Each structure stands twice: as structure tokens, then as C-alpha cells.
Amino acid sequence: MWRMARPRKPLLSRDRIVEAAGALVDTEGLGAVSTRRLAAALGVSGPSLYNHFRTKDEILDAVADAVSARVDLSMFEPGAGRDWRSALHDWAHSYRDALSDHPNIVPVLARGPGRRPAGLRVADAVFGAMTEAGWPPAQATRIGALMRYFILGSAVGSFAGGFVDDEAAYDPSDYPHLGQAHLLAERRREVDEGAFETGLAALLDGLALQHEALTGPATGG
Amino acid sequence: MWRMARPRKPLLSRDRIVEAAGALVDTEGLGAVSTRRLAAALGVSGPSLYNHFRTKDEILDAVADAVSARVDLSMFEPGAGRDWRSALHDWAHSYRDALSDHPNIVPVLARGPGRRPAGLRVADAVFGAMTEAGWPPAQATRIGALMRYFILGSAVGSFAGGFVDDEAAYDPSDYPHLGQAHLLAERRREVDEGAFETGLAALLDGLALQHEALTGPATGG
DNA sequence: ACCTGAACACCGTTCAAGT
DNA sequence: ACCTGAACACCGTTCAAGT
């Protein structure tokens, strides 16, 4: 038997692993991802993954970062000529859209950017755009944080989907105002999107009041 | 050997299990809770727990509900004579305080109230108070949802704590605006509380604008 | 009624061995 | 360099057996 000239093409790569892990997370949930199942989906044995990632957690981090990378940041570019408020509005929607395409990975994303490049790029863009718009650094940090709270909170658990679809679960003597709550689950998307838009508008309206107080009222110089 | 008159006092109860599980979640995190470890802390063997709960998930649900039960709802009582805005403000703080005392259980709480009594009582109180304050039902639902997004988002993952405490992680050529980001971790509480208060104030200011539009401007009848 | 040990079908990760 | 099988120390849950 002749010797191989070189080890033939590797069966695995970081990208292939991340892609397969993402698909598994999306279709079966975070809890369904085990190193053995993921490896099987890739046609290899479990321990092979450890040649490319140090831990299973690092794989999930990479999946989360791939989702962060899909968030549109173009509205924050200096050349875009956007005011801070409308940029924040569009970015929040883009962020929420990215997360709602892959809701199962949100708990991993909630751990924060850490050392994930795409997560850090998001934080960098928001902070940069807010300071550029005249917000003091401490306020720019707070805006990045509070927007993250709201967007992540809306993605980590659906409001409407958190209620069971069973009228008997809402005894009127215990919960006098929840007589219609059993209808929430089937209007899930509508309810959650309405709440997100209402909350986002309120948040931006409230911040605009603060920004006016900062730069002086529009009519008062 | 004489027969026991009756099976002697049970070693376990639902309350004891929930208490021990809560302590384990608080001190070692959600991931550290296994049925075997929890049983050992209670001085019994793993399968014993299944005489009191159907699954491990039900135990964690009960722990989450115990946290929900600590949220103050008195500001929503009709007799309290509170306006919707200040009631919402105080409730949000009480909710956040309860969660920040037990951050590790937040992912479970994020699954929604489901059939958890304390979770349902919270939803009932908020919805009831908002409709009472003149908000149309659809808006009252949205307010319950968006407040939950914000509070849960602030609890599920610290903003400041999501950044690593390592200046070298923020290469200025990659992240031009994150030069100070390594300082966030050590100011974690201050940053997160400031962002929460700023965001909450903005949210309530924004909602107040909507409420005025609803009832007519204060000076215009 | 309530607790037990044994068992089943899983986990994440390490490691020596192969090519 | 990269993949493998075997092994270690775990999991959640079921079940027959004990009292």
C-alpha cells in the first residue's frame, strides 16, 4: 500500500460545523444540540469536533455570532446621513428580524458580545453613531444597553406565546382580567409585533425628549 | 419487629424541593441543577423527586414562580389611588429587583407565565390597571408585553457584564469606538442600573405622549 | 404513599491510537 | 493534521421492589 502524499482533504471545517449547528438549533432547538448528534449530521464521530473547537459552547457562540453578523449596520455609517432616531429605529427592526429568524439561539446571544466579532461590531456602530449625534458618552452607553434590553427581551420569549391556549387555565375568580388571554397564543405574531413597534416608538419618543433637553429646545436656540 | 402504624413522615415535600432547587440555582447556576445533585442536597436519592414533580422542568417552573410571587403588585390595586404611570414605574423596579436577586432563573421565567399562578397574577394586575386607566384593551396588552420585554431583557443578560475585562480584546482598527469598553465590566451594576432607569423613563415618557393623544391634550379638553 | 437501587439511553470531554 | 473508538464521569427518567 502506497503512502498518501498528504493527509487528504479534511472532512470538517469550522464553517461547516457552524452551519450544521445552526441548522440543528433552528430545527430542533438548543437542547437538541449534542456533540454526538451534530457530529452525526456531519458524518463524523463526536470527538472530531474538538479538532476545530475547544468546547461545545464555542460552537454555539460561533452560531450566535453568525446571527449577529446579519444585523444591518449601514444606517450608522457617517455617509448615510441619517438622524440618530431613524437610524436607531431601522437598526432595532433589523436586529429583531435577525433574531426572530433564529429564536432558539437568543439565549446564547444574551450572554453578551464577549469576544464575538460581529457582536462587538454592533456595539461599536451604535455607540459611535450616538456619540456622533451629540449624546454624551455615558448616555450613548445607556442607549446601547437599553435598546439591547428591549430587543433581546422581545426575542428571548414571545409575550403572547407565553400564555396557554386553554380557556380553562384562566379562572375568572383568580385572574379577573385575563378572560381573553387564551386568544393570545393564536394571534402571537400580531401581538408581539404590535408591542414591539409600540414600545420602540415610545422609547424613541422618550429619548427624543431627552435629546431636546440636551441640545436646547428646537425653537429656543 | 412491629409494624409501623402509618408510613412515617415523608422526607420530601414540594416546598422543600423548590427551596433547595432555588438555592442551587442561585449559588451554582441553572446548569448545575441535576436531579441527582438536587436530591443529594435533600438527603434522598434522585428518583425520589419524581414522587412530587413529574419532570425536572416542573421543578424549575416552580422556582421561577416563587420569584414571580415576590413582585410587588400593590400599586395596581384600585384603592392605591395611583396613576398608571407611577404605578408602572414602581412595578418595573420591583420586578427588576426580584429578578436581579435571582438572575440564574430568568431564562426559565422568560418562557412566559404558562400555567404558573404568580406569573398569571402579574399579567392580570398589569392588564387590569391599564384598562382601568383608560387604555384600550389592545394597547393595555401591548403595554404588558413591552414592559415585559424591557424588564426581562435587562435581567436575562447584563449589558456591561457582556463585555470582557481585557483591553486587548478591543482592537481600535476593528472597533474604533470601543476604546473604553474594557471598563464596563467593573462598573457593571452602575451601568446596568443607569440604562434601566434611562430606558424606563423614556418608555413611560413615550407612553404618556400616547395617552395624552388618547384622552385629549391636558389643556385642550 | 413514598423512597430505593438498578437500569436505559443518553450527555461533554479526554486520550491513545491510527493514517 | 485530523479522525477514530474506548473510556470517564456524568445526565433525566422509568420501574420493580421494598416498607
Short mmCIF file of C-alpha atoms (C1' of nucleotides) in Angstrom, two decimals:
data_model
loop_
_atom_site.label_atom_id
_atom_site.label_comp_id
_atom_site.label_asym_id
_atom_site.label_seq_id
_atom_site.Cartn_x
_atom_site.Cartn_y
_atom_site.Cartn_z
CA MET A 1 0.00 0.00 0.00
CA TRP A 2 1.50 3.35 -1.11
CA ARG A 3 1.73 6.24 1.32
CA MET A 4 -0.64 9.16 0.99
CA ALA A 5 1.21 12.17 -0.40
CA ARG A 6 -0.55 14.39 2.16
CA PRO A 7 -3.44 13.94 4.55
CA ARG A 8 -6.36 14.14 2.17
CA LYS A 9 -8.91 16.86 2.34
CA PRO A 10 -10.19 17.37 5.90
CA LEU A 11 -13.74 16.20 6.42
CA LEU A 12 -14.59 19.13 8.69
CA SER A 13 -14.09 22.89 8.85
CA ARG A 14 -15.22 25.50 11.36
CA ASP A 15 -17.65 26.90 8.81
CA ARG A 16 -19.25 23.55 8.06
CA ILE A 17 -19.63 22.86 11.79
CA VAL A 18 -21.20 26.26 12.46
CA GLU A 19 -23.60 25.85 9.55
CA ALA A 20 -24.73 22.39 10.66
CA ALA A 21 -25.03 23.52 14.29
CA GLY A 22 -27.14 26.50 13.24
CA ALA A 23 -29.46 24.28 11.24
CA LEU A 24 -29.82 21.91 14.20
CA VAL A 25 -30.54 24.79 16.60
CA ASP A 26 -33.16 26.23 14.23
CA THR A 27 -34.98 23.00 13.53
CA GLU A 28 -34.75 21.18 16.86
CA GLY A 29 -33.80 23.75 19.47
CA LEU A 30 -30.78 24.44 21.63
CA GLY A 31 -31.44 21.44 23.82
CA ALA A 32 -31.23 19.09 20.87
CA VAL A 33 -27.67 20.04 20.05
CA SER A 34 -25.26 17.45 21.39
CA THR A 35 -21.77 16.90 20.10
CA ARG A 36 -22.72 13.38 19.07
CA ARG A 37 -25.85 14.46 17.16
CA LEU A 38 -24.05 17.34 15.49
CA ALA A 39 -21.15 15.10 14.51
CA ALA A 40 -23.56 12.52 13.11
CA ALA A 41 -25.21 15.21 10.96
CA LEU A 42 -21.74 15.95 9.58
CA GLY A 43 -20.89 12.30 9.00
CA VAL A 44 -18.13 12.09 11.60
CA SER A 45 -17.75 10.89 15.17
CA GLY A 46 -18.29 13.12 18.20
CA PRO A 47 -14.72 13.81 19.28
CA SER A 48 -13.78 15.03 15.80
CA LEU A 49 -15.38 18.37 16.58
CA TYR A 50 -12.70 19.01 19.18
CA ASN A 51 -10.10 19.36 16.45
CA HIS A 52 -11.86 22.57 15.38
CA PHE A 53 -13.46 23.98 18.53
CA ARG A 54 -12.32 23.74 22.11
CA THR A 55 -15.81 23.24 23.58
CA LYS A 56 -19.42 22.85 22.53
CA ASP A 57 -20.03 26.34 23.96
CA GLU A 58 -17.56 27.82 21.47
CA ILE A 59 -19.57 26.25 18.66
CA LEU A 60 -22.79 27.83 19.94
CA ASP A 61 -21.01 31.17 20.35
CA ALA A 62 -19.99 30.99 16.70
CA VAL A 63 -23.59 30.24 15.70
CA ALA A 64 -24.76 33.26 17.69
CA ASP A 65 -22.15 35.46 16.07
CA ALA A 66 -23.26 34.37 12.63
CA VAL A 67 -26.72 35.71 13.53
CA SER A 68 -25.26 38.99 14.82
CA ALA A 69 -23.40 39.32 11.54
CA ARG A 70 -26.73 39.53 9.70
CA VAL A 71 -27.81 42.68 11.54
CA ASP A 72 -27.80 45.68 9.20
CA LEU A 73 -25.50 48.46 10.44
CA SER A 74 -25.39 50.58 7.28
CA MET A 75 -27.72 53.20 8.80
CA PHE A 76 -24.98 54.14 11.24
CA GLU A 77 -22.36 54.92 8.60
CA PRO A 78 -21.41 58.59 8.60
CA GLY A 79 -22.16 58.84 4.89
CA ALA A 80 -25.70 57.58 5.36
CA GLY A 81 -26.80 60.99 6.52
CA ARG A 82 -29.35 59.57 8.93
CA ASP A 83 -30.51 61.20 12.14
CA TRP A 84 -29.92 59.15 15.28
CA ARG A 85 -33.57 58.43 15.84
CA SER A 86 -34.47 56.98 12.48
CA ALA A 87 -31.19 55.05 12.38
CA LEU A 88 -31.96 53.51 15.77
CA HIS A 89 -35.46 52.64 14.60
CA ASP A 90 -34.33 50.83 11.48
CA TRP A 91 -31.48 49.09 13.26
CA ALA A 92 -33.82 47.83 16.00
CA HIS A 93 -36.09 46.31 13.37
CA SER A 94 -33.20 44.71 11.52
CA TYR A 95 -31.87 43.29 14.78
CA ARG A 96 -35.24 41.93 15.80
CA ASP A 97 -35.78 40.41 12.36
CA ALA A 98 -32.43 38.61 12.56
CA LEU A 99 -33.27 37.22 15.98
CA SER A 100 -36.80 36.19 15.13
CA ASP A 101 -35.42 34.15 12.23
CA HIS A 102 -33.35 32.17 14.76
CA PRO A 103 -35.11 32.48 18.12
CA ASN A 104 -33.54 29.36 19.60
CA ILE A 105 -30.06 30.86 19.67
CA VAL A 106 -31.14 34.03 21.51
CA PRO A 107 -30.26 32.72 24.99
CA VAL A 108 -26.66 32.32 23.79
CA LEU A 109 -26.65 35.79 22.27
CA ALA A 110 -27.95 37.15 25.56
CA ARG A 111 -24.65 36.28 27.21
CA GLY A 112 -23.28 39.42 25.59
CA PRO A 113 -20.75 40.10 22.86
CA GLY A 114 -17.79 38.77 24.84
CA ARG A 115 -15.15 38.24 22.17
CA ARG A 116 -17.56 37.65 19.29
CA PRO A 117 -16.51 39.95 16.42
CA ALA A 118 -19.97 40.54 14.96
CA GLY A 119 -21.40 41.24 18.42
CA LEU A 120 -18.66 43.78 19.05
CA ARG A 121 -19.20 45.42 15.65
CA VAL A 122 -22.85 46.01 16.57
CA ALA A 123 -21.93 47.61 19.89
CA ASP A 124 -19.25 49.71 18.19
CA ALA A 125 -21.59 51.02 15.49
CA VAL A 126 -24.36 52.02 17.90
CA PHE A 127 -22.05 53.72 20.37
CA GLY A 128 -20.19 55.54 17.60
CA ALA A 129 -23.36 56.80 15.94
CA MET A 130 -24.88 58.02 19.21
CA THR A 131 -21.80 59.99 20.28
CA GLU A 132 -21.61 61.39 16.74
CA ALA A 133 -25.23 62.55 17.17
CA GLY A 134 -24.30 64.58 20.21
CA TRP A 135 -25.13 62.19 23.02
CA PRO A 136 -22.56 62.30 25.84
CA PRO A 137 -20.60 59.03 26.10
CA ALA A 138 -22.35 57.88 29.28
CA GLN A 139 -25.74 58.38 27.63
CA ALA A 140 -24.59 56.68 24.44
CA THR A 141 -23.62 53.66 26.50
CA ARG A 142 -27.01 53.66 28.21
CA ILE A 143 -28.79 53.85 24.87
CA GLY A 144 -26.85 50.86 23.57
CA ALA A 145 -27.76 48.97 26.72
CA LEU A 146 -31.43 49.85 26.89
CA MET A 147 -32.01 49.13 23.22
CA ARG A 148 -30.38 45.76 23.76
CA TYR A 149 -32.63 45.08 26.74
CA PHE A 150 -35.72 45.80 24.70
CA ILE A 151 -34.73 43.93 21.55
CA LEU A 152 -33.34 40.92 23.37
CA GLY A 153 -36.31 40.81 25.71
CA SER A 154 -38.69 40.78 22.78
CA ALA A 155 -36.77 37.92 21.19
CA VAL A 156 -35.93 35.75 24.19
CA GLY A 157 -39.54 34.97 24.91
CA SER A 158 -42.66 35.77 22.98
CA PHE A 159 -45.20 37.58 25.14
CA ALA A 160 -48.29 36.15 23.50
CA GLY A 161 -46.74 32.71 23.12
CA GLY A 162 -46.15 32.57 26.85
CA PHE A 163 -49.87 32.13 27.51
CA VAL A 164 -51.50 28.74 27.16
CA ASP A 165 -54.22 28.27 24.58
CA ASP A 166 -56.74 26.87 27.08
CA GLU A 167 -59.62 28.95 28.35
CA ALA A 168 -59.91 26.80 31.49
CA ALA A 169 -56.44 27.93 32.61
CA TYR A 170 -57.79 31.41 33.39
CA ASP A 171 -60.24 31.09 36.26
CA PRO A 172 -62.05 34.45 36.43
CA SER A 173 -62.04 34.42 40.22
CA ASP A 174 -58.25 34.15 40.24
CA TYR A 175 -57.49 36.33 37.22
CA PRO A 176 -60.42 38.67 36.67
CA HIS A 177 -58.85 40.47 33.70
CA LEU A 178 -57.48 37.53 31.73
CA GLY A 179 -60.75 36.41 30.20
CA GLN A 180 -59.36 36.82 26.68
CA ALA A 181 -55.83 35.62 27.41
CA HIS A 182 -56.39 32.22 25.81
CA LEU A 183 -56.71 34.03 22.47
CA LEU A 184 -53.21 35.48 22.67
CA ALA A 185 -51.37 32.38 21.52
CA GLU A 186 -53.11 32.23 18.16
CA ARG A 187 -52.50 35.94 17.50
CA ARG A 188 -48.95 35.58 18.60
CA ARG A 189 -47.13 37.29 15.75
CA GLU A 190 -49.59 40.18 15.55
CA VAL A 191 -49.48 40.82 19.31
CA ASP A 192 -45.71 40.61 19.61
CA GLU A 193 -45.08 42.81 16.59
CA GLY A 194 -47.59 45.41 17.77
CA ALA A 195 -45.98 45.50 21.21
CA PHE A 196 -42.53 45.80 19.71
CA GLU A 197 -43.49 48.70 17.47
CA THR A 198 -45.41 50.47 20.26
CA GLY A 199 -42.53 50.03 22.68
CA LEU A 200 -39.90 51.09 20.18
CA ALA A 201 -41.85 54.23 19.30
CA ALA A 202 -42.29 55.08 22.99
CA LEU A 203 -38.61 54.50 23.69
CA LEU A 204 -37.53 56.75 20.81
CA ASP A 205 -40.10 59.44 21.69
CA GLY A 206 -38.82 59.44 25.26
CA LEU A 207 -35.20 59.62 24.16
CA ALA A 208 -36.04 62.47 21.78
CA LEU A 209 -37.36 64.47 24.73
CA GLN A 210 -34.04 63.93 26.48
CA HIS A 211 -32.09 64.87 23.39
CA GLU A 212 -34.02 68.11 23.06
CA ALA A 213 -33.28 68.96 26.68
CA LEU A 214 -29.63 68.32 25.85
CA THR A 215 -29.29 70.49 22.76
CA GLY A 216 -31.85 73.05 23.80
CA PRO A 217 -35.47 73.01 22.63
CA ALA A 218 -35.90 73.25 18.86
CA THR A 219 -37.50 76.70 18.99
CA GLY A 220 -35.49 78.05 21.90
CA GLY A 221 -32.00 78.05 20.39
CA MET B 1 -40.45 -6.34 64.55
CA TRP B 2 -43.72 -4.46 65.00
CA ARG B 3 -45.47 -2.90 62.04
CA MET B 4 -45.36 0.84 61.54
CA ALA B 5 -48.76 2.34 62.32
CA ARG B 6 -48.51 4.54 59.21
CA PRO B 7 -45.77 5.47 56.77
CA ARG B 8 -43.74 7.89 58.84
CA LYS B 9 -43.37 11.49 57.95
CA PRO B 10 -42.39 11.92 54.29
CA LEU B 11 -38.81 13.05 53.80
CA LEU B 12 -39.73 15.37 50.94
CA SER B 13 -42.35 17.96 50.08
CA ARG B 14 -42.85 20.17 47.04
CA ASP B 15 -41.91 23.22 49.10
CA ARG B 16 -38.67 21.71 50.38
CA ILE B 17 -37.72 20.68 46.85
CA VAL B 18 -38.45 24.13 45.42
CA GLU B 19 -36.48 25.81 48.18
CA ALA B 20 -33.44 23.58 47.71
CA ALA B 21 -33.63 23.92 43.92
CA GLY B 22 -33.79 27.71 44.23
CA ALA B 23 -30.73 27.76 46.44
CA LEU B 24 -28.85 25.56 44.00
CA VAL B 25 -29.85 27.76 41.04
CA ASP B 26 -28.75 30.89 42.89
CA THR B 27 -25.40 29.61 44.08
CA GLU B 28 -24.29 27.41 41.20
CA GLY B 29 -26.42 28.33 38.21
CA LEU B 30 -29.10 26.64 36.16
CA GLY B 31 -26.64 24.26 34.57
CA ALA B 32 -25.59 22.89 37.93
CA VAL B 33 -29.06 21.66 38.77
CA SER B 34 -29.33 17.94 38.12
CA THR B 35 -31.89 15.68 39.72
CA ARG B 36 -29.10 13.72 41.37
CA ARG B 37 -27.37 16.80 42.81
CA LEU B 38 -30.63 18.29 44.00
CA ALA B 39 -31.68 15.01 45.60
CA ALA B 40 -28.31 14.72 47.33
CA ALA B 41 -28.73 18.21 48.80
CA LEU B 42 -32.04 16.99 50.23
CA GLY B 43 -30.57 13.76 51.55
CA VAL B 44 -32.50 11.45 49.22
CA SER B 45 -31.85 9.58 46.01
CA GLY B 46 -32.52 11.04 42.57
CA PRO B 47 -35.72 9.24 41.61
CA SER B 48 -37.45 10.30 44.84
CA LEU B 49 -38.12 13.70 43.31
CA TYR B 50 -40.47 12.08 40.81
CA ASN B 51 -42.92 11.34 43.60
CA HIS B 52 -43.51 15.10 43.89
CA PHE B 53 -42.89 16.54 40.41
CA ARG B 54 -43.40 14.98 37.02
CA THR B 55 -40.23 16.37 35.48
CA LYS B 56 -37.18 18.44 36.34
CA ASP B 57 -38.68 21.22 34.22
CA GLU B 58 -41.69 21.39 36.54
CA ILE B 59 -39.35 21.92 39.46
CA LEU B 60 -37.64 24.82 37.69
CA ASP B 61 -41.03 26.28 36.76
CA ALA B 62 -41.97 26.25 40.43
CA VAL B 63 -38.71 28.01 41.32
CA ALA B 64 -39.45 30.67 38.69
CA ASP B 65 -42.96 31.14 40.02
CA ALA B 66 -41.63 31.64 43.55
CA VAL B 67 -39.61 34.56 42.17
CA SER B 68 -42.65 35.99 40.34
CA ALA B 69 -44.55 35.78 43.63
CA ARG B 70 -42.13 38.28 45.16
CA VAL B 71 -43.03 41.02 42.67
CA ASP B 72 -44.97 43.81 44.37
CA LEU B 73 -48.40 44.37 42.78
CA SER B 74 -49.95 46.58 45.47
CA MET B 75 -49.55 49.71 43.32
CA PHE B 76 -52.14 48.33 40.91
CA GLU B 77 -54.87 47.89 43.50
CA PRO B 78 -57.82 50.20 42.85
CA GLY B 79 -57.62 51.57 46.39
CA ALA B 80 -54.00 52.59 45.95
CA GLY B 81 -55.06 55.69 44.06
CA ARG B 82 -52.02 55.61 41.82
CA ASP B 83 -51.84 56.94 38.28
CA TRP B 84 -50.88 54.37 35.65
CA ARG B 85 -47.51 55.89 35.01
CA SER B 86 -46.14 55.94 38.53
CA ALA B 87 -47.62 52.51 39.23
CA LEU B 88 -45.88 51.11 36.16
CA HIS B 89 -42.63 52.75 37.23
CA ASP B 90 -42.64 51.27 40.72
CA TRP B 91 -43.79 47.88 39.49
CA ALA B 92 -40.99 47.76 36.92
CA HIS B 93 -38.43 48.43 39.64
CA SER B 94 -39.92 45.82 41.94
CA TYR B 95 -39.93 43.28 39.12
CA ARG B 96 -36.35 44.02 38.17
CA ASP B 97 -35.23 43.83 41.79
CA ALA B 98 -36.83 40.41 42.18
CA LEU B 99 -35.11 39.15 39.05
CA SER B 100 -31.72 40.61 39.85
CA ASP B 101 -31.79 38.77 43.18
CA HIS B 102 -32.12 35.51 41.23
CA PRO B 103 -30.68 36.14 37.76
CA ASN B 104 -29.97 32.49 37.01
CA ILE B 105 -33.66 31.56 36.88
CA VAL B 106 -34.54 34.32 34.39
CA PRO B 107 -34.25 32.09 31.30
CA VAL B 108 -36.97 29.87 32.79
CA LEU B 109 -39.15 32.85 33.60
CA ALA B 110 -38.69 34.06 30.03
CA ARG B 111 -40.71 31.09 28.81
CA GLY B 112 -43.79 33.04 29.87
CA PRO B 113 -46.41 32.58 32.57
CA GLY B 114 -47.85 29.40 31.09
CA ARG B 115 -49.82 27.95 33.96
CA ARG B 116 -47.73 29.46 36.74
CA PRO B 117 -50.12 31.20 39.18
CA ALA B 118 -47.80 34.01 40.26
CA GLY B 119 -46.85 34.74 36.66
CA LEU B 120 -50.52 34.96 35.72
CA ARG B 121 -51.29 37.23 38.67
CA VAL B 122 -48.65 39.69 37.43
CA ALA B 123 -50.13 39.73 33.92
CA ASP B 124 -53.64 40.11 35.35
CA ALA B 125 -52.71 43.04 37.59
CA VAL B 126 -50.92 45.00 34.85
CA PHE B 127 -53.62 44.47 32.25
CA GLY B 128 -56.38 45.32 34.74
CA ALA B 129 -54.71 48.52 35.90
CA MET B 130 -54.00 49.73 32.36
CA THR B 131 -57.56 49.23 31.15
CA GLU B 132 -58.79 50.91 34.33
CA ALA B 133 -56.54 53.86 33.46
CA GLY B 134 -58.30 54.31 30.15
CA TRP B 135 -56.03 52.40 27.80
CA PRO B 136 -57.98 50.41 25.20
CA PRO B 137 -57.58 46.65 25.70
CA ALA B 138 -55.29 46.18 22.71
CA GLN B 139 -52.98 48.89 24.00
CA ALA B 140 -53.08 47.52 27.53
CA THR B 141 -51.93 44.16 26.15
CA ARG B 142 -49.12 45.84 24.26
CA ILE B 143 -48.01 47.71 27.38
CA GLY B 144 -47.88 44.48 29.36
CA ALA B 145 -45.83 42.93 26.60
CA LEU B 146 -43.39 45.76 26.02
CA MET B 147 -42.74 46.28 29.71
CA ARG B 148 -42.00 42.58 29.95
CA TYR B 149 -39.60 42.79 27.02
CA PHE B 150 -37.68 45.58 28.67
CA ILE B 151 -37.57 44.16 32.20
CA LEU B 152 -36.77 40.62 31.10
CA GLY B 153 -34.17 41.84 28.63
CA SER B 154 -32.43 43.82 31.35
CA ALA B 155 -32.38 40.74 33.59
CA VAL B 156 -31.56 37.98 31.12
CA GLY B 157 -28.16 39.36 30.33
CA SER B 158 -26.26 42.23 31.87
CA PHE B 159 -25.17 44.72 29.23
CA ALA B 160 -21.95 45.77 30.92
CA GLY B 161 -21.17 42.23 32.07
CA GLY B 162 -21.32 41.06 28.48
CA PHE B 163 -18.04 42.78 27.67
CA VAL B 164 -14.73 41.19 28.56
CA ASP B 165 -12.45 42.94 31.01
CA ASP B 166 -9.45 42.87 28.67
CA GLU B 167 -8.30 45.95 26.81
CA ALA B 168 -6.57 43.83 24.16
CA ALA B 169 -9.95 42.43 23.08
CA TYR B 170 -10.90 45.79 21.53
CA ASP B 171 -8.55 46.43 18.63
CA PRO B 172 -9.08 50.10 17.67
CA SER B 173 -8.82 49.33 13.99
CA ASP B 174 -11.69 46.85 14.28
CA TYR B 175 -13.80 48.69 16.86
CA PRO B 176 -12.88 52.38 16.74
CA HIS B 177 -15.39 53.41 19.39
CA LEU B 178 -14.87 50.70 21.98
CA GLY B 179 -11.67 52.07 23.49
CA GLN B 180 -13.28 52.24 26.93
CA ALA B 181 -15.34 49.07 26.68
CA HIS B 182 -12.98 47.07 28.89
CA LEU B 183 -14.01 49.31 31.79
CA LEU B 184 -17.67 48.33 31.53
CA ALA B 185 -17.37 45.04 33.40
CA GLU B 186 -16.11 46.62 36.60
CA ARG B 187 -18.83 49.29 36.54
CA ARG B 188 -21.41 46.67 35.78
CA ARG B 189 -24.06 47.50 38.35
CA GLU B 190 -23.84 51.25 37.81
CA VAL B 191 -24.05 50.95 34.02
CA ASP B 192 -26.93 48.48 34.03
CA GLU B 193 -28.94 50.42 36.59
CA GLY B 194 -28.40 53.69 34.76
CA ALA B 195 -29.50 52.15 31.49
CA PHE B 196 -32.56 50.60 33.11
CA GLU B 197 -33.66 53.87 34.67
CA THR B 198 -32.98 55.85 31.47
CA GLY B 199 -34.87 53.32 29.38
CA LEU B 200 -37.77 53.07 31.78
CA ALA B 201 -38.14 56.86 31.91
CA ALA B 202 -38.04 57.06 28.11
CA LEU B 203 -40.61 54.29 27.78
CA LEU B 204 -43.00 55.97 30.22
CA ASP B 205 -42.48 59.41 28.67
CA GLY B 206 -43.27 57.94 25.28
CA LEU B 207 -46.36 56.16 26.53
CA ALA B 208 -47.54 59.34 28.25
CA LEU B 209 -47.47 61.11 24.89
CA GLN B 210 -49.70 58.37 23.50
CA HIS B 211 -52.03 58.55 26.47
CA GLU B 212 -52.43 62.30 26.03
CA ALA B 213 -53.31 61.81 22.39
CA LEU B 214 -55.89 59.31 23.56
CA THR B 215 -57.67 61.40 26.19
CA GLY B 216 -57.07 64.72 24.51
CA PRO B 217 -54.24 67.08 25.44
CA ALA B 218 -54.30 68.19 29.08
CA THR B 219 -55.11 71.81 28.20
CA GLY B 220 -57.36 71.10 25.27
CA GLY B 221 -60.20 69.18 26.99
"C1'" DA C 1 -47.65 6.70 49.95
"C1'" DC C 2 -43.04 7.37 49.38
"C1'" DC C 3 -38.32 6.03 48.90
"C1'" DT C 4 -34.65 2.88 46.89
"C1'" DG C 5 -31.16 0.67 43.60
"C1'" DA C 6 -30.64 -0.86 39.08
"C1'" DA C 7 -31.14 0.07 34.52
"C1'" DC C 8 -31.72 2.55 29.90
"C1'" DA C 9 -30.40 5.71 26.70
"C1'" DC C 10 -28.18 9.44 26.67
"C1'" DC C 11 -24.50 13.58 27.73
"C1'" DG C 12 -19.31 16.61 27.18
"C1'" DT C 13 -14.75 15.73 27.02
"C1'" DT C 14 -10.09 13.28 27.10
"C1'" DC C 15 -6.84 10.39 25.17
"C1'" DA C 16 -4.10 6.91 22.98
"C1'" DA C 17 -4.07 5.05 18.58
"C1'" DG C 18 -4.32 5.18 13.70
"C1'" DT C 19 -3.37 7.34 8.94
"C1'" DA D 1 -3.14 17.27 10.85
"C1'" DC D 2 -7.24 15.18 11.57
"C1'" DC D 3 -10.24 11.42 12.64
"C1'" DT D 4 -11.41 7.19 15.45
"C1'" DG D 5 -13.12 4.03 19.35
"C1'" DA D 6 -12.92 3.42 24.09
"C1'" DA D 7 -13.38 5.35 28.32
"C1'" DC D 8 -14.72 8.54 32.31
"C1'" DA D 9 -17.87 10.84 34.91
"C1'" DC D 10 -21.88 12.42 34.33
"C1'" DC D 11 -27.22 13.23 32.75
"C1'" DG D 12 -33.21 12.58 33.05
"C1'" DT D 13 -36.36 9.21 33.68
"C1'" DT D 14 -38.62 4.52 34.39
"C1'" DC D 15 -39.61 0.71 37.06
"C1'" DA D 16 -39.84 -3.20 40.07
"C1'" DA D 17 -39.04 -3.78 44.74
"C1'" DG D 18 -39.28 -2.58 49.47
"C1'" DT D 19 -41.65 -0.50 53.76
#
